[in-house]
Short mmCIF file of C-alpha atoms and ligand atoms in Angstrom, two decimals:
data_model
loop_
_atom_site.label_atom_id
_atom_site.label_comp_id
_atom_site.label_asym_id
_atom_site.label_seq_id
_atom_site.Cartn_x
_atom_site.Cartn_y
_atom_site.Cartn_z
CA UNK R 224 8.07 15.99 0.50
CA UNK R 225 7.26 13.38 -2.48
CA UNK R 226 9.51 15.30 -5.20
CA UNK R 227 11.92 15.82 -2.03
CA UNK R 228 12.28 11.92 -1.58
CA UNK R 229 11.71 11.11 -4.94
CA UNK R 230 14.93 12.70 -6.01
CA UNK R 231 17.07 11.41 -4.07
CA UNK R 232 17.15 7.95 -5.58
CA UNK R 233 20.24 6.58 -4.27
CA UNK R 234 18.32 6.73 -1.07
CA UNK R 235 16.03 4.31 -2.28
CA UNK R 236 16.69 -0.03 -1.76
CA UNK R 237 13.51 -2.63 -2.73
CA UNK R 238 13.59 -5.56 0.11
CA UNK R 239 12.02 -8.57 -0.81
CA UNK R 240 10.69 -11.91 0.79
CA UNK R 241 11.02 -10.36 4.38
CA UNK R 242 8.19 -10.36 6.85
CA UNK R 243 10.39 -9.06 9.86
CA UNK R 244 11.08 -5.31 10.02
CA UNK R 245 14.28 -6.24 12.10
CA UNK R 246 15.65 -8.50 9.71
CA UNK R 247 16.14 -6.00 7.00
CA UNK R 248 20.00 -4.92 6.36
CA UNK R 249 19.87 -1.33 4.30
CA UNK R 250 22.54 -2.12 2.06
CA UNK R 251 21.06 -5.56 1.22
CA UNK R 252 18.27 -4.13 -0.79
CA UNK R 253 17.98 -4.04 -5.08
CA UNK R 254 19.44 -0.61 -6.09
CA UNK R 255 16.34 1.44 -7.38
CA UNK R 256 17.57 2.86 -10.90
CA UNK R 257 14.29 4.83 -11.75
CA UNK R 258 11.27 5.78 -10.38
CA UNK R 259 8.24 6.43 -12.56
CA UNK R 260 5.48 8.40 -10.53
CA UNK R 261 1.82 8.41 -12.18
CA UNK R 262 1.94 11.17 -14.32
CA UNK R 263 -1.44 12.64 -12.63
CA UNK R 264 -0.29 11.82 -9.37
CA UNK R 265 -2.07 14.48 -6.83
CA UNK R 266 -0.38 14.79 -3.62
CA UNK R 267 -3.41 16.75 -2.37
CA UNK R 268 -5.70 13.94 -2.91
CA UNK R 269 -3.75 11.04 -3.45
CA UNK R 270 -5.19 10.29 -6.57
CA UNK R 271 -3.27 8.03 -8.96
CA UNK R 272 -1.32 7.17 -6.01
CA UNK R 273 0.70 4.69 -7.76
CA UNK R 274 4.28 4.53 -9.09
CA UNK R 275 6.97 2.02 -10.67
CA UNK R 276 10.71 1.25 -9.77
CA UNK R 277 12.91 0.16 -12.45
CA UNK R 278 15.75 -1.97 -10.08
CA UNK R 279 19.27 -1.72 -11.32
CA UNK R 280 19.38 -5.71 -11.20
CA UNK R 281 16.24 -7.88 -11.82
CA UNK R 282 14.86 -10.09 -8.68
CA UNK R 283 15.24 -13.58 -8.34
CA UNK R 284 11.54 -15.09 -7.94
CA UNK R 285 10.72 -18.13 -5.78
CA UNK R 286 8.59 -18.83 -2.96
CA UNK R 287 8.41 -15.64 -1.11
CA UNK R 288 9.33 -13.05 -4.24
CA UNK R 289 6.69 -13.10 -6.34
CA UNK R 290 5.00 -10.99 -9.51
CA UNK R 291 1.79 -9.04 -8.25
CA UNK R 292 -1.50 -9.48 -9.77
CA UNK R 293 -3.34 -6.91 -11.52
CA UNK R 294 -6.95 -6.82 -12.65
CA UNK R 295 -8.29 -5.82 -15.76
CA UNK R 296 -9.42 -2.30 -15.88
CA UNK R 297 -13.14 -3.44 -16.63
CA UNK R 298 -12.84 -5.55 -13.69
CA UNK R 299 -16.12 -4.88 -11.04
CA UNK R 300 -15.24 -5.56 -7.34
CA UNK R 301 -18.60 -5.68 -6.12
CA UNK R 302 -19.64 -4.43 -2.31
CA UNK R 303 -18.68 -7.22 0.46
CA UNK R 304 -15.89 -8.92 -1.64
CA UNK R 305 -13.19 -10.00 1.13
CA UNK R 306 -10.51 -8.02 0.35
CA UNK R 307 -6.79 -8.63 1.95
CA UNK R 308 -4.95 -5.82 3.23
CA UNK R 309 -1.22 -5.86 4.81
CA UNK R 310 1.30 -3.54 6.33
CA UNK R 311 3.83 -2.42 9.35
CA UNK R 312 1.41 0.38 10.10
CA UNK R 313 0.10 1.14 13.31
CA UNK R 314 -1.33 -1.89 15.76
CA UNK R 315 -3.36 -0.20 18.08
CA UNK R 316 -5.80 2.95 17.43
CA UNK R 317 -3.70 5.69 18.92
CA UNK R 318 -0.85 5.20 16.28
CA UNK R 319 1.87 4.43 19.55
CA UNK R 320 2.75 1.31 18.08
CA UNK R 321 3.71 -0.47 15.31
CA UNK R 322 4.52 -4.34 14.59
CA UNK R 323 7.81 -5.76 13.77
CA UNK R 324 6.10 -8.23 11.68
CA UNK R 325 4.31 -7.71 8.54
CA UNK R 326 0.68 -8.29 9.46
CA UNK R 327 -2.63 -8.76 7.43
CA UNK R 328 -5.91 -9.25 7.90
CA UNK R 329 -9.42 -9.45 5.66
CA UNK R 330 -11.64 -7.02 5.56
CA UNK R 331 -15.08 -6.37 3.24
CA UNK R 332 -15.03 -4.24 0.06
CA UNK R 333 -17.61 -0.99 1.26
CA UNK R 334 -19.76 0.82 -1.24
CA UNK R 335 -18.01 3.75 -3.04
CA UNK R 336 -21.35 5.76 -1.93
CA UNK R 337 -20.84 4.84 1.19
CA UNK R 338 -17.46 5.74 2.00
CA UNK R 339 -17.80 8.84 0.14
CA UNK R 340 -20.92 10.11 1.89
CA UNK R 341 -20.29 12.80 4.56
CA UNK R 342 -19.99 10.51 7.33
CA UNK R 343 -17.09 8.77 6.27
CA UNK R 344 -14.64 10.46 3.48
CA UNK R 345 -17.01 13.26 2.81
CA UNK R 346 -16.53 13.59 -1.13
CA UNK R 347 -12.83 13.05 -0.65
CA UNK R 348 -12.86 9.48 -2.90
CA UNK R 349 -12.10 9.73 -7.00
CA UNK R 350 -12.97 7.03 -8.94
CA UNK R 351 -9.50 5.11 -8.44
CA UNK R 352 -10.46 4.60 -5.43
CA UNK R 353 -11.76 1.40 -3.23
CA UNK R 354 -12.76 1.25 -0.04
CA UNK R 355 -12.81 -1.10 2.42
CA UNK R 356 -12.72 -2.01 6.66
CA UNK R 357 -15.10 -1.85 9.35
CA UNK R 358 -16.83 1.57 9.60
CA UNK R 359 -16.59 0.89 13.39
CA UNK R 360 -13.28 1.42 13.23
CA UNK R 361 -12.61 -2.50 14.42
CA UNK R 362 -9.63 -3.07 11.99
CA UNK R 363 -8.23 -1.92 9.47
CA UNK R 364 -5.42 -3.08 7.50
CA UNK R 365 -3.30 -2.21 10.52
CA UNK R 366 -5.19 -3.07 13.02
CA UNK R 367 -5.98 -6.37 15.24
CA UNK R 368 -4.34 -8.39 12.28
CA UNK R 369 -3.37 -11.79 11.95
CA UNK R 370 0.12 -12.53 11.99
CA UNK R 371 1.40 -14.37 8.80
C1 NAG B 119 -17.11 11.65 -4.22
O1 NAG B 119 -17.79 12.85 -4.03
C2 NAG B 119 -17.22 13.97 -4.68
C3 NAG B 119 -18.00 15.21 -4.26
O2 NAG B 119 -19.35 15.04 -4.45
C4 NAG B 119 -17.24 13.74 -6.18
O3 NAG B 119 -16.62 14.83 -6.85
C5 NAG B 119 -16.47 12.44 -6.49
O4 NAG B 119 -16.52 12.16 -7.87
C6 NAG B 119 -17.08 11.30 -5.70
N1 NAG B 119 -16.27 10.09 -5.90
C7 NAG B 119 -16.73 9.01 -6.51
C8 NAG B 119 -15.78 7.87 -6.65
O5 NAG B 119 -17.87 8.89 -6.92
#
């Protein structure tokens, strides 16, 4: 399905500065002109999940469009580090509902060991990969959330 999507590019608009699913108009969106997928991009694992659009027009920044930060590849983001997370994803643990409005919450940075032991991804983590929640399944980045 990713090459499938990812070909069709004129099906693809960036919306910006919106916290309100219902507020977004399709054709309002930046045009995307290219899409550059991670070259070792696994859709069996999801490693290297990561990819960049190249928008036909550049965005106008201000106080709700805004550059993201990126660490340093040496960076260390050590165990229990408060970590934001933020989505329209599901609100409630059976995956019935989902929120209207962009939600986020905090949640603590686990141990790679930890989340890759057999009780909780079971080997399934690479190394580009962070993890972080409760493993009590009390929230994730989708879950009881703060509204912004
Ligand atoms: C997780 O475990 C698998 C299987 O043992 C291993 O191949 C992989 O490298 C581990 N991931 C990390 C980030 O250590």
């Amino acid at each position: 399905t990713q090459s499938f999507r990812l070909s069709r590019l004129s099906s693809w608009r960036v919306h910006v500065g919106l916290v309100s699913h219902s507020t977004v108009r399709p054709h309002q969106g930046a045009v995307v002109e290219r899409i550059i997928t991670h070259p070792l991009y696994s859709a069996q694992n999801h490693d290297y999940d990561v990819a960049l659009l190249q928008l036909r027009t550049p965005l106008h920044f201000s106080y709700t469009v805004g550059a993201v930060c990126l660490p340093a590849e040496e960076r260390d983001f050590p165990r229990g580090s408060e970590c934001w997370v933020s989505g329209w994803g599901h609100t409630d643990p059976s995956h019935t509902r989902s929120s209207d409005l962009l939600q986020a919450s905090v949640v603590p940075l686990l141990s790679t060991q930890l989340c890759n032991s057999s009780c909780v991804y079971n080997g399934a983590l690479t190394p580009r990969m962070l993890c972080a929640g409760y493993l009590d399944g009390r929230s994730d980045a989708f879950q009881d959330s703060l509204p912004r």
